[in-house]
Amino acid sequence: MSLIAAVNRRFAHLRHELAKFGSVGAIAFFITFGIFNLLHVTAGLDPVSANVIATVVATTFAYFANRYWTFRHRDRTGLGREYLLFFLLNGVGLVITSIFVGFTTYVLGLRGVIPSNASLIIGTGVATLFRFWSYKKWVFLPVTAPPVDSHTGLPAGSEVQPAPVGDGRSARASGLRRAHPQPGGSRPLAEEHARPRRVTQRR
């Protein structure tokens, strides 16, 4: 049980991120799905172009949802940098999804609502896995500085090292040792001062 608990603690944060990322991805998918069918089925636009437009709209939503909810605890390296990388990586995800849609439509020759949507679902699933990995690696970077403990003012997890025990005792012990007379030598200065002086009076 201890091993299972340790594994659960280790991957608890990852599970929370995946849950949030999945929620954002589900909403973004419905945005993509709705716009795709609106443009392709209703307006008659070709499936690849409809998928591109739908993905751009859904990507804009996904960036802000992930930045300010899923990965809000991660470092912020600038809106321009993150937004650019986010769209570039989503472009790779778009290519992955478009490969599935184009392969189904133009290579397999399966046209219609069901094949188009089936290929869109499969392609989106593969692209989502790539996006989650690439976002954590290049867009939403981990915080560089460790959190600070409010009580000590030190980085969390660090401990204040206590002063070495025994320094005063060792110093006093060494002083006592020096207070004893050494064989063949003169009496220590401390002992000389401690001895009462004999005062002689002259008559």
mmCIF file with all atom_site columns, C-alpha atoms in Angstrom:
data_model
loop_
_atom_site.group_PDB
_atom_site.id
_atom_site.type_symbol
_atom_site.label_atom_id
_atom_site.label_alt_id
_atom_site.label_comp_id
_atom_site.label_asym_id
_atom_site.label_entity_id
_atom_site.label_seq_id
_atom_site.pdbx_PDB_ins_code
_atom_site.Cartn_x
_atom_site.Cartn_y
_atom_site.Cartn_z
_atom_site.occupancy
_atom_site.B_iso_or_equiv
_atom_site.pdbx_formal_charge
_atom_site.auth_seq_id
_atom_site.auth_comp_id
_atom_site.auth_asym_id
_atom_site.auth_atom_id
_atom_site.pdbx_PDB_model_num
ATOM 1   C CA . MET A 1 1   ? 0.000   0.000  0.000   1.00 0.00 ? 1   MET A CA 1
ATOM 2   C CA . SER A 1 2   ? 2.855   2.399  0.726   1.00 0.00 ? 2   SER A CA 1
ATOM 3   C CA . LEU A 1 3   ? 4.182   2.004  -2.826  1.00 0.00 ? 3   LEU A CA 1
ATOM 4   C CA . ILE A 1 4   ? 0.747   2.739  -4.286  1.00 0.00 ? 4   ILE A CA 1
ATOM 5   C CA . ALA A 1 5   ? 0.372   5.781  -2.035  1.00 0.00 ? 5   ALA A CA 1
ATOM 6   C CA . ALA A 1 6   ? 3.810   7.056  -3.072  1.00 0.00 ? 6   ALA A CA 1
ATOM 7   C CA . VAL A 1 7   ? 2.945   6.644  -6.750  1.00 0.00 ? 7   VAL A CA 1
ATOM 8   C CA . ASN A 1 8   ? -0.374  8.415  -6.216  1.00 0.00 ? 8   ASN A CA 1
ATOM 9   C CA . ARG A 1 9   ? 1.326   11.324 -4.488  1.00 0.00 ? 9   ARG A CA 1
ATOM 10  C CA . ARG A 1 10  ? 3.941   11.528 -7.217  1.00 0.00 ? 10  ARG A CA 1
ATOM 11  C CA . PHE A 1 11  ? 1.417   11.656 -10.066 1.00 0.00 ? 11  PHE A CA 1
ATOM 12  C CA . ALA A 1 12  ? -1.396  13.540 -8.294  1.00 0.00 ? 12  ALA A CA 1
ATOM 13  C CA . HIS A 1 13  ? -0.282  16.870 -9.753  1.00 0.00 ? 13  HIS A CA 1
ATOM 14  C CA . LEU A 1 14  ? -0.021  15.358 -13.237 1.00 0.00 ? 14  LEU A CA 1
ATOM 15  C CA . ARG A 1 15  ? -3.528  13.948 -12.936 1.00 0.00 ? 15  ARG A CA 1
ATOM 16  C CA . HIS A 1 16  ? -4.880  17.373 -11.990 1.00 0.00 ? 16  HIS A CA 1
ATOM 17  C CA . GLU A 1 17  ? -3.170  18.941 -14.984 1.00 0.00 ? 17  GLU A CA 1
ATOM 18  C CA . LEU A 1 18  ? -4.486  16.236 -17.288 1.00 0.00 ? 18  LEU A CA 1
ATOM 19  C CA . ALA A 1 19  ? -8.013  16.670 -15.939 1.00 0.00 ? 19  ALA A CA 1
ATOM 20  C CA . LYS A 1 20  ? -7.954  20.431 -16.519 1.00 0.00 ? 20  LYS A CA 1
ATOM 21  C CA . PHE A 1 21  ? -6.255  20.052 -19.882 1.00 0.00 ? 21  PHE A CA 1
ATOM 22  C CA . GLY A 1 22  ? -8.844  17.465 -20.883 1.00 0.00 ? 22  GLY A CA 1
ATOM 23  C CA . SER A 1 23  ? -11.687 19.781 -19.898 1.00 0.00 ? 23  SER A CA 1
ATOM 24  C CA . VAL A 1 24  ? -10.242 22.619 -21.955 1.00 0.00 ? 24  VAL A CA 1
ATOM 25  C CA . GLY A 1 25  ? -9.604  20.215 -24.807 1.00 0.00 ? 25  GLY A CA 1
ATOM 26  C CA . ALA A 1 26  ? -13.184 18.949 -24.689 1.00 0.00 ? 26  ALA A CA 1
ATOM 27  C CA . ILE A 1 27  ? -14.591 22.475 -24.952 1.00 0.00 ? 27  ILE A CA 1
ATOM 28  C CA . ALA A 1 28  ? -12.115 23.328 -27.716 1.00 0.00 ? 28  ALA A CA 1
ATOM 29  C CA . PHE A 1 29  ? -13.116 20.131 -29.527 1.00 0.00 ? 29  PHE A CA 1
ATOM 30  C CA . PHE A 1 30  ? -16.795 21.092 -29.455 1.00 0.00 ? 30  PHE A CA 1
ATOM 31  C CA . ILE A 1 31  ? -15.842 24.502 -30.802 1.00 0.00 ? 31  ILE A CA 1
ATOM 32  C CA . THR A 1 32  ? -13.854 22.823 -33.570 1.00 0.00 ? 32  THR A CA 1
ATOM 33  C CA . PHE A 1 33  ? -16.596 20.260 -34.170 1.00 0.00 ? 33  PHE A CA 1
ATOM 34  C CA . GLY A 1 34  ? -19.338 22.901 -34.388 1.00 0.00 ? 34  GLY A CA 1
ATOM 35  C CA . ILE A 1 35  ? -17.459 25.268 -36.665 1.00 0.00 ? 35  ILE A CA 1
ATOM 36  C CA . PHE A 1 36  ? -16.214 22.374 -38.826 1.00 0.00 ? 36  PHE A CA 1
ATOM 37  C CA . ASN A 1 37  ? -19.738 21.090 -39.442 1.00 0.00 ? 37  ASN A CA 1
ATOM 38  C CA . LEU A 1 38  ? -21.075 24.592 -39.896 1.00 0.00 ? 38  LEU A CA 1
ATOM 39  C CA . LEU A 1 39  ? -18.524 25.343 -42.607 1.00 0.00 ? 39  LEU A CA 1
ATOM 40  C CA . HIS A 1 40  ? -18.282 21.910 -44.210 1.00 0.00 ? 40  HIS A CA 1
ATOM 41  C CA . VAL A 1 41  ? -21.799 20.466 -43.964 1.00 0.00 ? 41  VAL A CA 1
ATOM 42  C CA . THR A 1 42  ? -23.870 23.643 -44.025 1.00 0.00 ? 42  THR A CA 1
ATOM 43  C CA . ALA A 1 43  ? -21.725 26.042 -46.063 1.00 0.00 ? 43  ALA A CA 1
ATOM 44  C CA . GLY A 1 44  ? -20.192 23.384 -48.333 1.00 0.00 ? 44  GLY A CA 1
ATOM 45  C CA . LEU A 1 45  ? -16.552 24.308 -47.665 1.00 0.00 ? 45  LEU A CA 1
ATOM 46  C CA . ASP A 1 46  ? -14.002 21.548 -48.274 1.00 0.00 ? 46  ASP A CA 1
ATOM 47  C CA . PRO A 1 47  ? -13.176 19.551 -45.107 1.00 0.00 ? 47  PRO A CA 1
ATOM 48  C CA . VAL A 1 48  ? -9.511  20.540 -44.835 1.00 0.00 ? 48  VAL A CA 1
ATOM 49  C CA . SER A 1 49  ? -10.217 24.287 -45.076 1.00 0.00 ? 49  SER A CA 1
ATOM 50  C CA . ALA A 1 50  ? -13.132 23.975 -42.670 1.00 0.00 ? 50  ALA A CA 1
ATOM 51  C CA . ASN A 1 51  ? -10.878 22.149 -40.199 1.00 0.00 ? 51  ASN A CA 1
ATOM 52  C CA . VAL A 1 52  ? -8.189  24.842 -40.448 1.00 0.00 ? 52  VAL A CA 1
ATOM 53  C CA . ILE A 1 53  ? -10.613 27.675 -39.683 1.00 0.00 ? 53  ILE A CA 1
ATOM 54  C CA . ALA A 1 54  ? -12.271 25.778 -36.852 1.00 0.00 ? 54  ALA A CA 1
ATOM 55  C CA . THR A 1 55  ? -8.913  24.897 -35.326 1.00 0.00 ? 55  THR A CA 1
ATOM 56  C CA . VAL A 1 56  ? -7.689  28.515 -35.348 1.00 0.00 ? 56  VAL A CA 1
ATOM 57  C CA . VAL A 1 57  ? -10.785 29.668 -33.449 1.00 0.00 ? 57  VAL A CA 1
ATOM 58  C CA . ALA A 1 58  ? -10.590 26.811 -30.946 1.00 0.00 ? 58  ALA A CA 1
ATOM 59  C CA . THR A 1 59  ? -6.849  27.344 -30.457 1.00 0.00 ? 59  THR A CA 1
ATOM 60  C CA . THR A 1 60  ? -7.366  30.937 -29.385 1.00 0.00 ? 60  THR A CA 1
ATOM 61  C CA . PHE A 1 61  ? -9.804  29.790 -26.727 1.00 0.00 ? 61  PHE A CA 1
ATOM 62  C CA . ALA A 1 62  ? -7.522  26.933 -25.644 1.00 0.00 ? 62  ALA A CA 1
ATOM 63  C CA . TYR A 1 63  ? -4.507  29.177 -25.134 1.00 0.00 ? 63  TYR A CA 1
ATOM 64  C CA . PHE A 1 64  ? -6.209  31.539 -22.698 1.00 0.00 ? 64  PHE A CA 1
ATOM 65  C CA . ALA A 1 65  ? -7.969  28.688 -20.868 1.00 0.00 ? 65  ALA A CA 1
ATOM 66  C CA . ASN A 1 66  ? -4.723  26.758 -20.425 1.00 0.00 ? 66  ASN A CA 1
ATOM 67  C CA . ARG A 1 67  ? -2.656  29.823 -19.538 1.00 0.00 ? 67  ARG A CA 1
ATOM 68  C CA . TYR A 1 68  ? -4.998  31.116 -16.832 1.00 0.00 ? 68  TYR A CA 1
ATOM 69  C CA . TRP A 1 69  ? -6.402  27.819 -15.544 1.00 0.00 ? 69  TRP A CA 1
ATOM 70  C CA . THR A 1 70  ? -4.580  24.598 -16.438 1.00 0.00 ? 70  THR A CA 1
ATOM 71  C CA . PHE A 1 71  ? -0.984  25.902 -16.224 1.00 0.00 ? 71  PHE A CA 1
ATOM 72  C CA . ARG A 1 72  ? -1.504  29.043 -14.147 1.00 0.00 ? 72  ARG A CA 1
ATOM 73  C CA . HIS A 1 73  ? 0.981   27.725 -11.525 1.00 0.00 ? 73  HIS A CA 1
ATOM 74  C CA . ARG A 1 74  ? 3.772   27.579 -14.107 1.00 0.00 ? 74  ARG A CA 1
ATOM 75  C CA . ASP A 1 75  ? 6.194   30.330 -14.996 1.00 0.00 ? 75  ASP A CA 1
ATOM 76  C CA . ARG A 1 76  ? 5.037   33.177 -17.228 1.00 0.00 ? 76  ARG A CA 1
ATOM 77  C CA . THR A 1 77  ? 7.601   33.948 -19.896 1.00 0.00 ? 77  THR A CA 1
ATOM 78  C CA . GLY A 1 78  ? 5.669   36.587 -21.812 1.00 0.00 ? 78  GLY A CA 1
ATOM 79  C CA . LEU A 1 79  ? 2.366   36.613 -23.646 1.00 0.00 ? 79  LEU A CA 1
ATOM 80  C CA . GLY A 1 80  ? 3.966   37.122 -27.054 1.00 0.00 ? 80  GLY A CA 1
ATOM 81  C CA . ARG A 1 81  ? 6.414   34.242 -26.693 1.00 0.00 ? 81  ARG A CA 1
ATOM 82  C CA . GLU A 1 82  ? 3.823   31.847 -25.290 1.00 0.00 ? 82  GLU A CA 1
ATOM 83  C CA . TYR A 1 83  ? 1.149   32.790 -27.804 1.00 0.00 ? 83  TYR A CA 1
ATOM 84  C CA . LEU A 1 84  ? 3.527   32.355 -30.744 1.00 0.00 ? 84  LEU A CA 1
ATOM 85  C CA . LEU A 1 85  ? 4.821   28.987 -29.576 1.00 0.00 ? 85  LEU A CA 1
ATOM 86  C CA . PHE A 1 86  ? 1.306   27.896 -28.695 1.00 0.00 ? 86  PHE A CA 1
ATOM 87  C CA . PHE A 1 87  ? 0.116   28.569 -32.233 1.00 0.00 ? 87  PHE A CA 1
ATOM 88  C CA . LEU A 1 88  ? 3.186   26.991 -33.791 1.00 0.00 ? 88  LEU A CA 1
ATOM 89  C CA . LEU A 1 89  ? 2.706   23.790 -31.810 1.00 0.00 ? 89  LEU A CA 1
ATOM 90  C CA . ASN A 1 90  ? -0.993  23.871 -32.560 1.00 0.00 ? 90  ASN A CA 1
ATOM 91  C CA . GLY A 1 91  ? 0.006   24.166 -36.195 1.00 0.00 ? 91  GLY A CA 1
ATOM 92  C CA . VAL A 1 92  ? 1.807   20.852 -35.815 1.00 0.00 ? 92  VAL A CA 1
ATOM 93  C CA . GLY A 1 93  ? -1.290  19.439 -34.142 1.00 0.00 ? 93  GLY A CA 1
ATOM 94  C CA . LEU A 1 94  ? -3.389  20.828 -36.983 1.00 0.00 ? 94  LEU A CA 1
ATOM 95  C CA . VAL A 1 95  ? -1.153  19.054 -39.498 1.00 0.00 ? 95  VAL A CA 1
ATOM 96  C CA . ILE A 1 96  ? -1.593  15.799 -37.564 1.00 0.00 ? 96  ILE A CA 1
ATOM 97  C CA . THR A 1 97  ? -5.390  16.154 -37.582 1.00 0.00 ? 97  THR A CA 1
ATOM 98  C CA . SER A 1 98  ? -5.456  17.228 -41.231 1.00 0.00 ? 98  SER A CA 1
ATOM 99  C CA . ILE A 1 99  ? -3.427  14.166 -42.207 1.00 0.00 ? 99  ILE A CA 1
ATOM 100 C CA . PHE A 1 100 ? -6.126  11.928 -40.736 1.00 0.00 ? 100 PHE A CA 1
ATOM 101 C CA . VAL A 1 101 ? -8.945  13.938 -42.354 1.00 0.00 ? 101 VAL A CA 1
ATOM 102 C CA . GLY A 1 102 ? -7.196  14.176 -45.726 1.00 0.00 ? 102 GLY A CA 1
ATOM 103 C CA . PHE A 1 103 ? -6.190  10.510 -45.728 1.00 0.00 ? 103 PHE A CA 1
ATOM 104 C CA . THR A 1 104 ? -9.788  9.451  -45.055 1.00 0.00 ? 104 THR A CA 1
ATOM 105 C CA . THR A 1 105 ? -11.265 11.811 -47.646 1.00 0.00 ? 105 THR A CA 1
ATOM 106 C CA . TYR A 1 106 ? -8.775  11.720 -50.518 1.00 0.00 ? 106 TYR A CA 1
ATOM 107 C CA . VAL A 1 107 ? -6.882  8.447  -50.119 1.00 0.00 ? 107 VAL A CA 1
ATOM 108 C CA . LEU A 1 108 ? -9.580  6.119  -48.800 1.00 0.00 ? 108 LEU A CA 1
ATOM 109 C CA . GLY A 1 109 ? -12.277 7.993  -50.727 1.00 0.00 ? 109 GLY A CA 1
ATOM 110 C CA . LEU A 1 110 ? -14.652 7.965  -47.759 1.00 0.00 ? 110 LEU A CA 1
ATOM 111 C CA . ARG A 1 111 ? -16.803 11.055 -47.972 1.00 0.00 ? 111 ARG A CA 1
ATOM 112 C CA . GLY A 1 112 ? -19.764 12.151 -45.954 1.00 0.00 ? 112 GLY A CA 1
ATOM 113 C CA . VAL A 1 113 ? -20.574 13.255 -42.439 1.00 0.00 ? 113 VAL A CA 1
ATOM 114 C CA . ILE A 1 114 ? -19.668 10.040 -40.602 1.00 0.00 ? 114 ILE A CA 1
ATOM 115 C CA . PRO A 1 115 ? -16.221 9.379  -42.183 1.00 0.00 ? 115 PRO A CA 1
ATOM 116 C CA . SER A 1 116 ? -15.261 13.045 -41.933 1.00 0.00 ? 116 SER A CA 1
ATOM 117 C CA . ASN A 1 117 ? -16.207 13.284 -38.277 1.00 0.00 ? 117 ASN A CA 1
ATOM 118 C CA . ALA A 1 118 ? -14.638 9.925  -37.433 1.00 0.00 ? 118 ALA A CA 1
ATOM 119 C CA . SER A 1 119 ? -11.309 10.972 -38.940 1.00 0.00 ? 119 SER A CA 1
ATOM 120 C CA . LEU A 1 120 ? -11.593 14.323 -37.159 1.00 0.00 ? 120 LEU A CA 1
ATOM 121 C CA . ILE A 1 121 ? -12.098 12.620 -33.787 1.00 0.00 ? 121 ILE A CA 1
ATOM 122 C CA . ILE A 1 122 ? -9.164  10.230 -34.228 1.00 0.00 ? 122 ILE A CA 1
ATOM 123 C CA . GLY A 1 123 ? -6.857  12.944 -35.541 1.00 0.00 ? 123 GLY A CA 1
ATOM 124 C CA . THR A 1 124 ? -7.816  15.291 -32.717 1.00 0.00 ? 124 THR A CA 1
ATOM 125 C CA . GLY A 1 125 ? -7.049  12.594 -30.132 1.00 0.00 ? 125 GLY A CA 1
ATOM 126 C CA . VAL A 1 126 ? -3.542  12.029 -31.484 1.00 0.00 ? 126 VAL A CA 1
ATOM 127 C CA . ALA A 1 127 ? -2.934  15.773 -31.807 1.00 0.00 ? 127 ALA A CA 1
ATOM 128 C CA . THR A 1 128 ? -4.128  16.352 -28.220 1.00 0.00 ? 128 THR A CA 1
ATOM 129 C CA . LEU A 1 129 ? -1.490  14.009 -26.814 1.00 0.00 ? 129 LEU A CA 1
ATOM 130 C CA . PHE A 1 130 ? 1.179   15.861 -28.777 1.00 0.00 ? 130 PHE A CA 1
ATOM 131 C CA . ARG A 1 131 ? -0.116  19.237 -27.595 1.00 0.00 ? 131 ARG A CA 1
ATOM 132 C CA . PHE A 1 132 ? -0.113  18.304 -23.912 1.00 0.00 ? 132 PHE A CA 1
ATOM 133 C CA . TRP A 1 133 ? 3.484   17.081 -24.102 1.00 0.00 ? 133 TRP A CA 1
ATOM 134 C CA . SER A 1 134 ? 4.722   20.035 -26.157 1.00 0.00 ? 134 SER A CA 1
ATOM 135 C CA . TYR A 1 135 ? 2.956   22.693 -24.058 1.00 0.00 ? 135 TYR A CA 1
ATOM 136 C CA . LYS A 1 136 ? 4.640   21.491 -20.869 1.00 0.00 ? 136 LYS A CA 1
ATOM 137 C CA . LYS A 1 137 ? 8.013   21.241 -22.590 1.00 0.00 ? 137 LYS A CA 1
ATOM 138 C CA . TRP A 1 138 ? 8.168   24.522 -24.519 1.00 0.00 ? 138 TRP A CA 1
ATOM 139 C CA . VAL A 1 139 ? 5.261   26.884 -23.763 1.00 0.00 ? 139 VAL A CA 1
ATOM 140 C CA . PHE A 1 140 ? 4.272   26.774 -20.081 1.00 0.00 ? 140 PHE A CA 1
ATOM 141 C CA . LEU A 1 141 ? 7.619   26.268 -18.410 1.00 0.00 ? 141 LEU A CA 1
ATOM 142 C CA . PRO A 1 142 ? 8.095   25.201 -14.790 1.00 0.00 ? 142 PRO A CA 1
ATOM 143 C CA . VAL A 1 143 ? 8.743   27.919 -12.236 1.00 0.00 ? 143 VAL A CA 1
ATOM 144 C CA . THR A 1 144 ? 12.488  28.521 -11.968 1.00 0.00 ? 144 THR A CA 1
ATOM 145 C CA . ALA A 1 145 ? 12.572  29.813 -8.396  1.00 0.00 ? 145 ALA A CA 1
ATOM 146 C CA . PRO A 1 146 ? 11.364  27.561 -5.562  1.00 0.00 ? 146 PRO A CA 1
ATOM 147 C CA . PRO A 1 147 ? 8.468   28.810 -3.418  1.00 0.00 ? 147 PRO A CA 1
ATOM 148 C CA . VAL A 1 148 ? 9.413   30.693 -0.271  1.00 0.00 ? 148 VAL A CA 1
ATOM 149 C CA . ASP A 1 149 ? 8.307   29.587 3.177   1.00 0.00 ? 149 ASP A CA 1
ATOM 150 C CA . SER A 1 150 ? 6.348   32.428 4.764   1.00 0.00 ? 150 SER A CA 1
ATOM 151 C CA . HIS A 1 151 ? 7.610   31.575 8.271   1.00 0.00 ? 151 HIS A CA 1
ATOM 152 C CA . THR A 1 152 ? 11.336  31.371 7.595   1.00 0.00 ? 152 THR A CA 1
ATOM 153 C CA . GLY A 1 153 ? 11.703  33.408 4.410   1.00 0.00 ? 153 GLY A CA 1
ATOM 154 C CA . LEU A 1 154 ? 13.775  30.565 2.949   1.00 0.00 ? 154 LEU A CA 1
ATOM 155 C CA . PRO A 1 155 ? 13.016  28.372 -0.069  1.00 0.00 ? 155 PRO A CA 1
ATOM 156 C CA . ALA A 1 156 ? 10.465  25.744 0.832   1.00 0.00 ? 156 ALA A CA 1
ATOM 157 C CA . GLY A 1 157 ? 12.008  22.444 1.836   1.00 0.00 ? 157 GLY A CA 1
ATOM 158 C CA . SER A 1 158 ? 15.252  23.938 3.092   1.00 0.00 ? 158 SER A CA 1
ATOM 159 C CA . GLU A 1 159 ? 16.130  23.635 6.756   1.00 0.00 ? 159 GLU A CA 1
ATOM 160 C CA . VAL A 1 160 ? 18.119  25.979 8.923   1.00 0.00 ? 160 VAL A CA 1
ATOM 161 C CA . GLN A 1 161 ? 21.245  24.201 10.063  1.00 0.00 ? 161 GLN A CA 1
ATOM 162 C CA . PRO A 1 162 ? 21.683  24.532 13.832  1.00 0.00 ? 162 PRO A CA 1
ATOM 163 C CA . ALA A 1 163 ? 24.908  25.859 15.248  1.00 0.00 ? 163 ALA A CA 1
ATOM 164 C CA . PRO A 1 164 ? 27.447  23.136 16.032  1.00 0.00 ? 164 PRO A CA 1
ATOM 165 C CA . VAL A 1 165 ? 26.817  21.736 19.475  1.00 0.00 ? 165 VAL A CA 1
ATOM 166 C CA . GLY A 1 166 ? 29.750  21.651 21.888  1.00 0.00 ? 166 GLY A CA 1
ATOM 167 C CA . ASP A 1 167 ? 31.722  24.654 20.658  1.00 0.00 ? 167 ASP A CA 1
ATOM 168 C CA . GLY A 1 168 ? 31.305  26.536 23.942  1.00 0.00 ? 168 GLY A CA 1
ATOM 169 C CA . ARG A 1 169 ? 31.930  23.476 26.022  1.00 0.00 ? 169 ARG A CA 1
ATOM 170 C CA . SER A 1 170 ? 35.024  22.591 24.033  1.00 0.00 ? 170 SER A CA 1
ATOM 171 C CA . ALA A 1 171 ? 36.305  26.147 24.362  1.00 0.00 ? 171 ALA A CA 1
ATOM 172 C CA . ARG A 1 172 ? 35.713  26.133 28.089  1.00 0.00 ? 172 ARG A CA 1
ATOM 173 C CA . ALA A 1 173 ? 37.252  22.683 28.384  1.00 0.00 ? 173 ALA A CA 1
ATOM 174 C CA . SER A 1 174 ? 40.328  23.841 26.506  1.00 0.00 ? 174 SER A CA 1
ATOM 175 C CA . GLY A 1 175 ? 40.540  26.864 28.811  1.00 0.00 ? 175 GLY A CA 1
ATOM 176 C CA . LEU A 1 176 ? 40.352  24.641 31.854  1.00 0.00 ? 176 LEU A CA 1
ATOM 177 C CA . ARG A 1 177 ? 43.027  22.444 30.447  1.00 0.00 ? 177 ARG A CA 1
ATOM 178 C CA . ARG A 1 178 ? 45.199  25.470 29.935  1.00 0.00 ? 178 ARG A CA 1
ATOM 179 C CA . ALA A 1 179 ? 44.510  26.527 33.532  1.00 0.00 ? 179 ALA A CA 1
ATOM 180 C CA . HIS A 1 180 ? 46.265  23.482 34.908  1.00 0.00 ? 180 HIS A CA 1
ATOM 181 C CA . PRO A 1 181 ? 49.988  23.705 35.345  1.00 0.00 ? 181 PRO A CA 1
ATOM 182 C CA . GLN A 1 182 ? 52.028  21.811 32.866  1.00 0.00 ? 182 GLN A CA 1
ATOM 183 C CA . PRO A 1 183 ? 54.841  19.628 34.096  1.00 0.00 ? 183 PRO A CA 1
ATOM 184 C CA . GLY A 1 184 ? 58.119  21.431 34.041  1.00 0.00 ? 184 GLY A CA 1
ATOM 185 C CA . GLY A 1 185 ? 56.571  24.694 33.067  1.00 0.00 ? 185 GLY A CA 1
ATOM 186 C CA . SER A 1 186 ? 55.353  27.872 34.667  1.00 0.00 ? 186 SER A CA 1
ATOM 187 C CA . ARG A 1 187 ? 51.895  28.299 36.114  1.00 0.00 ? 187 ARG A CA 1
ATOM 188 C CA . PRO A 1 188 ? 49.274  29.614 33.750  1.00 0.00 ? 188 PRO A CA 1
ATOM 189 C CA . LEU A 1 189 ? 48.458  33.267 33.744  1.00 0.00 ? 189 LEU A CA 1
ATOM 190 C CA . ALA A 1 190 ? 44.898  32.638 34.922  1.00 0.00 ? 190 ALA A CA 1
ATOM 191 C CA . GLU A 1 191 ? 46.121  30.823 37.980  1.00 0.00 ? 191 GLU A CA 1
ATOM 192 C CA . GLU A 1 192 ? 48.632  33.566 38.736  1.00 0.00 ? 192 GLU A CA 1
ATOM 193 C CA . HIS A 1 193 ? 45.848  36.125 38.790  1.00 0.00 ? 193 HIS A CA 1
ATOM 194 C CA . ALA A 1 194 ? 43.678  33.870 40.932  1.00 0.00 ? 194 ALA A CA 1
ATOM 195 C CA . ARG A 1 195 ? 46.316  33.514 43.663  1.00 0.00 ? 195 ARG A CA 1
ATOM 196 C CA . PRO A 1 196 ? 46.056  36.101 46.455  1.00 0.00 ? 196 PRO A CA 1
ATOM 197 C CA . ARG A 1 197 ? 49.019  38.326 46.625  1.00 0.00 ? 197 ARG A CA 1
ATOM 198 C CA . ARG A 1 198 ? 50.995  38.494 49.836  1.00 0.00 ? 198 ARG A CA 1
ATOM 199 C CA . VAL A 1 199 ? 51.513  42.069 50.928  1.00 0.00 ? 199 VAL A CA 1
ATOM 200 C CA . THR A 1 200 ? 54.475  42.833 53.164  1.00 0.00 ? 200 THR A CA 1
ATOM 201 C CA . GLN A 1 201 ? 54.509  45.925 55.248  1.00 0.00 ? 201 GLN A CA 1
ATOM 202 C CA . ARG A 1 202 ? 57.692  47.727 56.037  1.00 0.00 ? 202 ARG A CA 1
ATOM 203 C CA . ARG A 1 203 ? 58.286  48.904 59.511  1.00 0.00 ? 203 ARG A CA 1
#
